XYZ file of C-alpha atoms in Angstrom:
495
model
C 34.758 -25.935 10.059
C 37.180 -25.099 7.252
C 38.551 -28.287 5.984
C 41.456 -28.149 4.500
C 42.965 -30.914 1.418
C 46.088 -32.569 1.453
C 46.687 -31.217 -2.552
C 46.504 -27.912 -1.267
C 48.847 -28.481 1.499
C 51.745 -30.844 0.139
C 54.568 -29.690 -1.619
C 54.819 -33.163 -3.152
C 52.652 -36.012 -2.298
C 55.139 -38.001 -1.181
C 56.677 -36.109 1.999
C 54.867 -34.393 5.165
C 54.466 -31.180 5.528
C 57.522 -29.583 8.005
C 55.971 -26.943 10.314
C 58.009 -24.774 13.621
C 55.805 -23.763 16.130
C 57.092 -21.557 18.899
C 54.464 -21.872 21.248
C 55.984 -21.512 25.125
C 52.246 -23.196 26.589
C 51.964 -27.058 25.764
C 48.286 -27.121 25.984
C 48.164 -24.071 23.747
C 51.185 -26.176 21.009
C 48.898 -29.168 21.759
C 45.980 -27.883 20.649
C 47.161 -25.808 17.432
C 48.227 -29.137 16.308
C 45.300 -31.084 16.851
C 43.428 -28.707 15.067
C 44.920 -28.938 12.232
C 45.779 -33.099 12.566
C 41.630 -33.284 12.300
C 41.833 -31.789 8.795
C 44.130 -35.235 7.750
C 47.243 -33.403 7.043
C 50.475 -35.541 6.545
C 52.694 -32.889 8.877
C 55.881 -32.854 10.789
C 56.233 -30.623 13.806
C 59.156 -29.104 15.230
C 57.676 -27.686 18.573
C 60.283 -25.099 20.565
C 59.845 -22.589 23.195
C 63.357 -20.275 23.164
C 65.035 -18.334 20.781
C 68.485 -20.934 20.475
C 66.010 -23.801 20.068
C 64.070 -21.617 17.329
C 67.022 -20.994 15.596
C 67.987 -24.911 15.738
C 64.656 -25.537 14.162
C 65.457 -23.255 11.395
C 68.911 -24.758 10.129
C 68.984 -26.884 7.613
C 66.293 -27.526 4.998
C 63.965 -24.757 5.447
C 60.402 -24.848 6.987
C 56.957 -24.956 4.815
C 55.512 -22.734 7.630
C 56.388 -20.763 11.237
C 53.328 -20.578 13.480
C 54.381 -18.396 16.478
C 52.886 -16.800 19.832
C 53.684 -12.716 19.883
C 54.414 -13.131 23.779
C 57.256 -15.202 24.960
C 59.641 -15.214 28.197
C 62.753 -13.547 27.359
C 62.021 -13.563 23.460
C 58.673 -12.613 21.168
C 57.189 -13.255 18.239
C 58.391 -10.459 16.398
C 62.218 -11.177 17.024
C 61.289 -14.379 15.422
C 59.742 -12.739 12.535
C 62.929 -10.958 12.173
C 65.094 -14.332 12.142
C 62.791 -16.101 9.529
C 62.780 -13.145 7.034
C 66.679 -12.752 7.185
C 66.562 -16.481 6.308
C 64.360 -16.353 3.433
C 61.143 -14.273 2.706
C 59.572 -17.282 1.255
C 58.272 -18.932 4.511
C 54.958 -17.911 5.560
C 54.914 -16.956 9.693
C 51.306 -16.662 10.747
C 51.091 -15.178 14.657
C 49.087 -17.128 16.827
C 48.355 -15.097 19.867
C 45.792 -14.639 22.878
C 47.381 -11.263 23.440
C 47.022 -9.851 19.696
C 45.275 -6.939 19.993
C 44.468 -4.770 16.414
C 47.139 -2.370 16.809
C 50.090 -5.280 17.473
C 48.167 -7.457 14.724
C 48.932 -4.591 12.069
C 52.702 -3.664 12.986
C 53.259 -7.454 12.710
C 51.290 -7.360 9.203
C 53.790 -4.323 8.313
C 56.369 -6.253 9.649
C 56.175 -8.948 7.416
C 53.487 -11.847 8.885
C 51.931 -13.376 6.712
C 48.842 -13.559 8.963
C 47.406 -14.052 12.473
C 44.798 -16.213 14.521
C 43.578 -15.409 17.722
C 43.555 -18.409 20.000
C 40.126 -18.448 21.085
C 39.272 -18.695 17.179
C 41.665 -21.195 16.239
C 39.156 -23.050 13.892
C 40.230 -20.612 11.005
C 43.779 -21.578 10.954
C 43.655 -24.526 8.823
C 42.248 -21.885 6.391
C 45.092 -19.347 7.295
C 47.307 -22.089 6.735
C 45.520 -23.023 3.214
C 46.034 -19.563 1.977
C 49.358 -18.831 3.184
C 50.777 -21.844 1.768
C 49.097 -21.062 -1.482
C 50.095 -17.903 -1.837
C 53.924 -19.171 -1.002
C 53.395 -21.608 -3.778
C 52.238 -18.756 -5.964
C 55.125 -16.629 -5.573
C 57.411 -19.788 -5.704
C 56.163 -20.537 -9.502
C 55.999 -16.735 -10.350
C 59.405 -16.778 -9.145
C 60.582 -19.268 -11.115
C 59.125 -18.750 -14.134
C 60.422 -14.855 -13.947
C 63.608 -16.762 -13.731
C 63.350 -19.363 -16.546
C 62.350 -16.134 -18.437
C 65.082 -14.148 -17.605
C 67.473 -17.147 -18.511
C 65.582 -17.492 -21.476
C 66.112 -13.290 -22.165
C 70.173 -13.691 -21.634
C 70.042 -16.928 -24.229
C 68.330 -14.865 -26.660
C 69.964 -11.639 -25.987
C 73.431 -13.781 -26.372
C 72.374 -15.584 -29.558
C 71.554 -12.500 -31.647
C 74.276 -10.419 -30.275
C 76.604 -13.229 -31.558
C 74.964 -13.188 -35.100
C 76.472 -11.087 -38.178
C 73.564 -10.037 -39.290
C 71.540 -7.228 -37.803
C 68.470 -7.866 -36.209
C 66.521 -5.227 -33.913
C 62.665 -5.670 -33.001
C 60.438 -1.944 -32.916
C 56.755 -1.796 -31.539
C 53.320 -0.581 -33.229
C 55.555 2.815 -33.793
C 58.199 1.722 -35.022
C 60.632 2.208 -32.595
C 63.033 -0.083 -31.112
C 63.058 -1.896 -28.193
C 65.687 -4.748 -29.221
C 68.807 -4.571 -30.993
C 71.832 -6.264 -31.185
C 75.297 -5.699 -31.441
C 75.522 -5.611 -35.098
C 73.418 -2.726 -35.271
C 74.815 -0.884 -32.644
C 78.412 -0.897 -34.007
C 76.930 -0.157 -37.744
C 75.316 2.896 -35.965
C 78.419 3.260 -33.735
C 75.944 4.028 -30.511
C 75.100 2.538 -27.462
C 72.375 0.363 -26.499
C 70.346 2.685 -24.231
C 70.669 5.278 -26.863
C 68.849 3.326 -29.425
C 66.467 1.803 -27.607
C 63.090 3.744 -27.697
C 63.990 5.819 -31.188
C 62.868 5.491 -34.644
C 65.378 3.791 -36.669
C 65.199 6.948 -39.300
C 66.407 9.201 -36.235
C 69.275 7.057 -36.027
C 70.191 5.613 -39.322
C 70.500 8.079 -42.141
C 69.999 6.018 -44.866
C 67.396 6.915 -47.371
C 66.697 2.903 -47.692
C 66.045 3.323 -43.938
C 62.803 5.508 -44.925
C 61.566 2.846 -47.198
C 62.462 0.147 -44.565
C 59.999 2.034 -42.246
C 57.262 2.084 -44.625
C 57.492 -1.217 -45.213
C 57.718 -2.302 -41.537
C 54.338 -0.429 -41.191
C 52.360 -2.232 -44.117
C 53.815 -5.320 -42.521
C 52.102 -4.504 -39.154
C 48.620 -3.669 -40.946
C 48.482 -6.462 -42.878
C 50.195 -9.253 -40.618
C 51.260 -10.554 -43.658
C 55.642 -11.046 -43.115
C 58.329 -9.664 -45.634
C 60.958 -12.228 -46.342
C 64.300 -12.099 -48.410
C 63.383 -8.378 -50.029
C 66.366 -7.256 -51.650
C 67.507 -3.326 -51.294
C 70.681 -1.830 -52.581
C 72.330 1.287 -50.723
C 74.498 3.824 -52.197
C 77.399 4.817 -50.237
C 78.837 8.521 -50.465
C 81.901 7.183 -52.232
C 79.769 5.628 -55.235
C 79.493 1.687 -53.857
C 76.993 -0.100 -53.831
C 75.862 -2.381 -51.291
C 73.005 -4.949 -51.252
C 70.963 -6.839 -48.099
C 68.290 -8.503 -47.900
C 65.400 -7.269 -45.133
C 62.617 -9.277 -43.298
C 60.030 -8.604 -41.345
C 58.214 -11.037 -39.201
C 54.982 -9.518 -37.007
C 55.213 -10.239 -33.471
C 51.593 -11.219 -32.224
C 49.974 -10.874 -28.570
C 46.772 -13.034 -28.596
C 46.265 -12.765 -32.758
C 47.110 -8.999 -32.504
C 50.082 -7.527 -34.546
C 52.259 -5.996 -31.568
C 55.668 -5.244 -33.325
C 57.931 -6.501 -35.983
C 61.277 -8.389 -35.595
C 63.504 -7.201 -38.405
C 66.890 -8.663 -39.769
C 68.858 -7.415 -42.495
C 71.821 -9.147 -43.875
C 74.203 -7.949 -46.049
C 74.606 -10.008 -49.570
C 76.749 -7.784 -51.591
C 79.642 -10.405 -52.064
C 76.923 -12.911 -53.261
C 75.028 -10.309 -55.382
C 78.513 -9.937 -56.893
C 79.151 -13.146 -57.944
C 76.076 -13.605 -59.365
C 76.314 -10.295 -61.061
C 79.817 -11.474 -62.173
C 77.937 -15.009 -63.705
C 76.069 -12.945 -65.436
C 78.534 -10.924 -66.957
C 81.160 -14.190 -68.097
C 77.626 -15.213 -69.763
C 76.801 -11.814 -71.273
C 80.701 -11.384 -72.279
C 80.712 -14.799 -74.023
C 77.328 -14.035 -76.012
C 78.550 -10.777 -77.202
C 81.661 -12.936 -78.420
C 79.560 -15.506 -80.205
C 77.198 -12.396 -81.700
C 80.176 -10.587 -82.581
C 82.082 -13.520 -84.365
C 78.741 -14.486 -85.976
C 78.739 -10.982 -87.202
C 81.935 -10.380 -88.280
C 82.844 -14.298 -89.184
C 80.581 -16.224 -90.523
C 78.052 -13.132 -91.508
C 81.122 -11.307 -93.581
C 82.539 -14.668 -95.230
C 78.649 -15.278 -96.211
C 78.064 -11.777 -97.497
C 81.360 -12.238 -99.574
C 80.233 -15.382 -100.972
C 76.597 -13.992 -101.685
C 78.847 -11.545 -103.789
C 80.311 -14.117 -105.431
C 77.501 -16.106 -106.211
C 76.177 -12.501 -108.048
C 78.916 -12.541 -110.446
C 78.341 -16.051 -111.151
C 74.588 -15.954 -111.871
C 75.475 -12.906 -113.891
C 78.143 -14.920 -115.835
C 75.917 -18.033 -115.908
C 72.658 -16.179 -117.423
C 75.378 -15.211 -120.308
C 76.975 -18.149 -120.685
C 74.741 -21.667 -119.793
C 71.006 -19.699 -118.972
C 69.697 -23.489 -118.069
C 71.505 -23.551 -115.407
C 70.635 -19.875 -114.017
C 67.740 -20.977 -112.031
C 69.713 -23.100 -109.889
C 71.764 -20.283 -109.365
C 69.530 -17.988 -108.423
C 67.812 -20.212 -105.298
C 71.688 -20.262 -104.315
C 71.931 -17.245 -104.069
C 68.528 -16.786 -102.393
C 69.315 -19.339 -99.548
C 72.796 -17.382 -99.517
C 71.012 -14.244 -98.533
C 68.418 -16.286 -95.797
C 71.647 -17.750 -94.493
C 72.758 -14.302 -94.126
C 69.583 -13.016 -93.054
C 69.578 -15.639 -90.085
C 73.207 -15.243 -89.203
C 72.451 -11.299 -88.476
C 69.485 -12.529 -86.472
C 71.134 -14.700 -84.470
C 73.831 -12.217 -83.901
C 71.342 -9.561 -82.665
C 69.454 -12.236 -80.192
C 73.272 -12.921 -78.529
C 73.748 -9.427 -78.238
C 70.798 -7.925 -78.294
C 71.743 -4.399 -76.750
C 74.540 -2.383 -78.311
C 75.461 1.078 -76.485
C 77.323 2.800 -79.672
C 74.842 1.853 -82.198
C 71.667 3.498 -80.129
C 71.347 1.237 -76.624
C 68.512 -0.210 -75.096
C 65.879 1.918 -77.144
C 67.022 0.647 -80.484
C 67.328 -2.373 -79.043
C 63.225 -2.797 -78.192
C 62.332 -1.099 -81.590
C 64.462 -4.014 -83.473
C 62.239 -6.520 -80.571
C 59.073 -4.605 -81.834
C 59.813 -5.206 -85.698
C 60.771 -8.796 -85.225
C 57.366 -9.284 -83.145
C 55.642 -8.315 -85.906
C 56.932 -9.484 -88.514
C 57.460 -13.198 -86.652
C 53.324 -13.410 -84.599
C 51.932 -11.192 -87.304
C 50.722 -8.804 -84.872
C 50.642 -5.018 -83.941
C 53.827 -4.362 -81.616
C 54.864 -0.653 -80.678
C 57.665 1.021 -79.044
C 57.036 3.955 -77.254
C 59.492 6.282 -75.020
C 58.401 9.409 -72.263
C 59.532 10.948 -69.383
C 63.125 12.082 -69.063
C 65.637 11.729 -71.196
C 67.068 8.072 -70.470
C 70.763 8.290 -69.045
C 73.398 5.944 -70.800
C 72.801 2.530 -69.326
C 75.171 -0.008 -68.299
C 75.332 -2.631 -70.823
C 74.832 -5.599 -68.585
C 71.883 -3.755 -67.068
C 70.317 -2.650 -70.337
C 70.423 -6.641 -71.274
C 68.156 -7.614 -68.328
C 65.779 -4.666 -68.887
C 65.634 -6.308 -73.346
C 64.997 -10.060 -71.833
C 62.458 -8.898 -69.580
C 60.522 -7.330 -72.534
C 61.669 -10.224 -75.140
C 60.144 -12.612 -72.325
C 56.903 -10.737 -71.774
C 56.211 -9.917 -75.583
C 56.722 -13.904 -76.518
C 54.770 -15.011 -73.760
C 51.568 -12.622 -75.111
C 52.351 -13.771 -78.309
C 52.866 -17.619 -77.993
C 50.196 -18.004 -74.994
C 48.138 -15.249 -74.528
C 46.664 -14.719 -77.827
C 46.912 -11.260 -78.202
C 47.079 -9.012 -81.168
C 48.600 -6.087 -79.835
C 51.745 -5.353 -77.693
C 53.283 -2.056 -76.331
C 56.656 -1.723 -74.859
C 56.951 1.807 -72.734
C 60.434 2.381 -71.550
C 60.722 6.125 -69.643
C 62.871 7.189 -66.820
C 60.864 9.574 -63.868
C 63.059 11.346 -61.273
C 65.477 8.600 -59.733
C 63.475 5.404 -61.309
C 63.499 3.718 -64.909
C 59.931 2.174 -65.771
C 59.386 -0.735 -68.388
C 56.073 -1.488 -69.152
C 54.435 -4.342 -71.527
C 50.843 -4.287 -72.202
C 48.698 -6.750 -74.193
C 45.269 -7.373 -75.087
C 45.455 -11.340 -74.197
C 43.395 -14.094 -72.112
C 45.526 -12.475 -69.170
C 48.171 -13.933 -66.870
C 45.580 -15.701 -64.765
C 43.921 -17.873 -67.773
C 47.562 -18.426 -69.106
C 49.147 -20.124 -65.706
C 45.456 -22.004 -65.477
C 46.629 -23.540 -68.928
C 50.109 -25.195 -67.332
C 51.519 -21.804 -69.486
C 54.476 -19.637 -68.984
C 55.833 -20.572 -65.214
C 59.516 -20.008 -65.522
C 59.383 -17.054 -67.761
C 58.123 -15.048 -64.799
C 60.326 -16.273 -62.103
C 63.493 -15.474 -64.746
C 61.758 -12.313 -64.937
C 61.236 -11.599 -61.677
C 65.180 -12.915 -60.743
C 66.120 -10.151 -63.318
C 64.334 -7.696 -62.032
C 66.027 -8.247 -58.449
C 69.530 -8.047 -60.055
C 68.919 -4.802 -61.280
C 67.689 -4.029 -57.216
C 64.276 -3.079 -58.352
C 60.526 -4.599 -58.213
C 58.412 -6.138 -61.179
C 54.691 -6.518 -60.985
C 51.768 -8.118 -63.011
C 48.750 -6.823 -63.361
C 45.359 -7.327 -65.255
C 43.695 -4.459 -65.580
C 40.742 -5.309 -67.688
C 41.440 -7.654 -70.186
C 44.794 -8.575 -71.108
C 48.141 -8.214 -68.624
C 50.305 -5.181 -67.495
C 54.081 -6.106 -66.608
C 55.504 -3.020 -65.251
C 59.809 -3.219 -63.798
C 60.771 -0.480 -61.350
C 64.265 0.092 -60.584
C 66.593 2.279 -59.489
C 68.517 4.708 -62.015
C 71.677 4.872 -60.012
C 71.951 1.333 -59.923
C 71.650 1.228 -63.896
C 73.752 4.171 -65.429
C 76.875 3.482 -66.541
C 80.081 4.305 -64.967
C 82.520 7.127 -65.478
C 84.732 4.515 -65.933
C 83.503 2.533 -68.281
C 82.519 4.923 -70.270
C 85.809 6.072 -70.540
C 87.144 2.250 -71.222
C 84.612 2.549 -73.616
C 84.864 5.770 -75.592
C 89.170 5.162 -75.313
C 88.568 1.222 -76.855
């Protein structure tokens, strides 16, 4: 015989087990529950024989189980099927029955029994019992848990709907199957009409394109995107700037979709644009008064200093030597003054821009590290850049050609500047020990994080590369975010 274990039985160790029977035949209630007392179950019986005292038996806190005859005077088995599943469809009902022949057994299956036991083989109900309970407890926890994850689905659906930022989830093809509110107004379209779409079907935006192809390497390689700055161009001429992540969504170690936010950072990319500029504004001061200050009251006293070494080689020639290394420091002091200038304000748009900019950079190189440095220019003709921009493009190539100098021991640099469709390219090879052997040495560390920070203001990408022996630093960036305005160059042309 089937025995059947008080763990499989017990809602909770500590209280009995509370079973109805509706059984109108004592000796047929009697021995139901001495079959299943032999199997040591801790149970409490409520034993009834009409339909009012049924109903009694169900108030309150609800039964574990209903064991039931189909046959009754004046009420049947099926009626009470009918009570218990308008009270709750959680409680198992099992017929017990002499009378249950096949084709009663399987309306009362379709019904909504849980099972049946014919009398004369009543040593399978404590395994009936077993399994029905089981099963209850089974759809109990399934039910729960479908609930705690439901709750858990309005919490999260609640939290990102509240956020400012937008945040949307696709699948393995890219298209969405969360998004929250931020999105949907910045579309200006309902939920179910986003849901299932690419994001390029919806969203217009040629950054949208790229955002795809990104989401895609992101899902082949596992490998998340975090903070990656894009500017967007609006059809008026502004320019806005967000950041976009991408975070892989995993279903036993396989990549299953992406959760995406992107948050806009155009008021902070502002102010630090606007940092920049007090700092670029103030060098150009110091440059300029260098320049026209100190580097005009030095020239005119260099001038001076002529005439007297002419007048002294006439008059007192023992004293013409001393002179003469005057006027010789006069013209380093000069010399260094314009130098100083130029490295304050490196880039100047009416006397030739960034080009003659990096072809001064080139001639200092080599006349400073002794070395072969060249400036060359392809592709397009380059569009009049904005002056701030045009700065960060010089210090990226003033970084990378000391850092080959000072660290990498080459002997030869090459600065490439061209502009290609819609992008600007800067590229600085040398023949070095490479990046690699350079940060193994402790060498440059913040050079390339300034240069990478620069290269983010301008809303573009910088990579480094060794291709063979020495290193490749190539900048990518948007044209459109570097040109300069109508107008300034109007403020410029009328100042």
């Amino acid at each position: 015989m089937y025995k059947l274990g008080t763990t499989d039985m017990k809602k909770d160790s500590t209280e009995p087990l509370h079973f109805v029977l509706l059984e109108d035949d004592p000796n047929d209630a009697e021995l139901i529950q001495l079959q299943l007392a032999r199997n040591d179950l801790d149970i409490t019986w409520r034993h009834v024989m009409s339909e009012s005292d049924f109903r009694a038996a169900l108030a309150g806190t609800p039964p574990d189980l209903v064991l039931a005859d189909y046959t009754l005077p004046g009420f049947d088995g099926l009626a009470a099927l009918r009570i218990v599943l308008e009270r709750s469809a959680d409680i198992p009902f099992i017929f017990v029955s002499g009378s249950l022949g096949e084709e009663r057994a399987i309306e009362a299956l379709k019904s909504g029994a849980t099972d049946y036991v014919l009398k004369d083989r009543l040593q399978r109900l404590p395994m009936v019992v077993n399994r029905a309970l089981s099963e209850t407890r089974v759809r109990r926890e399934r039910r729960l848990a479908q609930t705690a994850l439901e709750e858990q689905r309005v919490l999260l659906s609640t939290l990102i709907d509240s956020l400012p930022e937008i945040i949307y989830a696709v699948d393995t093809e890219n298209r969405v199957t969360v998004v929250n509110r931020a999105l949907l107004e910045t579309l200006n379209k309902k939920r179910e009409e986003v849901i299932g779409r690419l994001l390029s079907e919806l969203w217009t935006e040629e950054n949208v394109v790229d955002m795809e192809g990104q989401a895609a390497t992101t899902m082949r390689t596992g490998r998340p995107l975090t903070d990656q700055e894009r500017a967007w161009i609006g059809l008026d001429g502004s320019v806005r700037w967000f950041t976009i992540t991408h975070v892989p969504l995993r279903d036993h170690g396989t990549v299953s979709g992406l959760v995406c936010t992107v948050q806009e950072v155009t008021q902070r990319k502002e102010l630090e644009q606007e940092i920049l500029e007090i700092s670029n504004r103030e060098q150009r001061r110091l440059g300029s008064d260098l320049h026209d200050g100190l580097g005009q009251e030095l020239t005119g006293l260099s001038l001076l200093m002529k005439g007297l070494e002419m007048q002294m080689a006439r008059e007192s020639p023992q004293y013409s030597a001393q002179v003469t290394k005057i006027t010789d420091l006069l013209a380093r002091a000069i010399q260094s003054t314009r130098s100083l200038a130029r490295g304050l304000a490196p880039v100047n748009l009416e006397r030739g821009g960034l080009p003659e900019a990096l072809k001064h950079l080139v001639a200092r190189c080599t006349d400073m590290y002794s070395m072969e440095t060249t400036f060359t220019m392809g592709g397009q003709k380059l569009p009049d850049l904005e002056e701030g921009a045009a700065t960060h493009l010089y210090r990226i190539a003033q970084e990378a050609s000391t850092n080959a100098a000072r660290y990498a021991r080459a002997t030869s640099i090459n600065i490439d500047l061209r502009s290609t469709g819609r992008k600007l390219q800067l590229s600085i090879s040398d023949n070095g020990i490479g990046l690699s052997a350079g940060l193994a040495q402790g060498r440059p560390g913040m050079g390339l994080k300034i240069m990478e920070y620069r290269a983010r203001m301008l809303g573009g990408s910088i990579s480094f590369d060794e291709p063979g022996a020495g290193t490749r630093i190539t900048l990518t960036a948007p044209l459109h975010l570097l040109r300069q305005s109508k107008d300034k160059k109007r403020l410029a042309a009328s100042g």
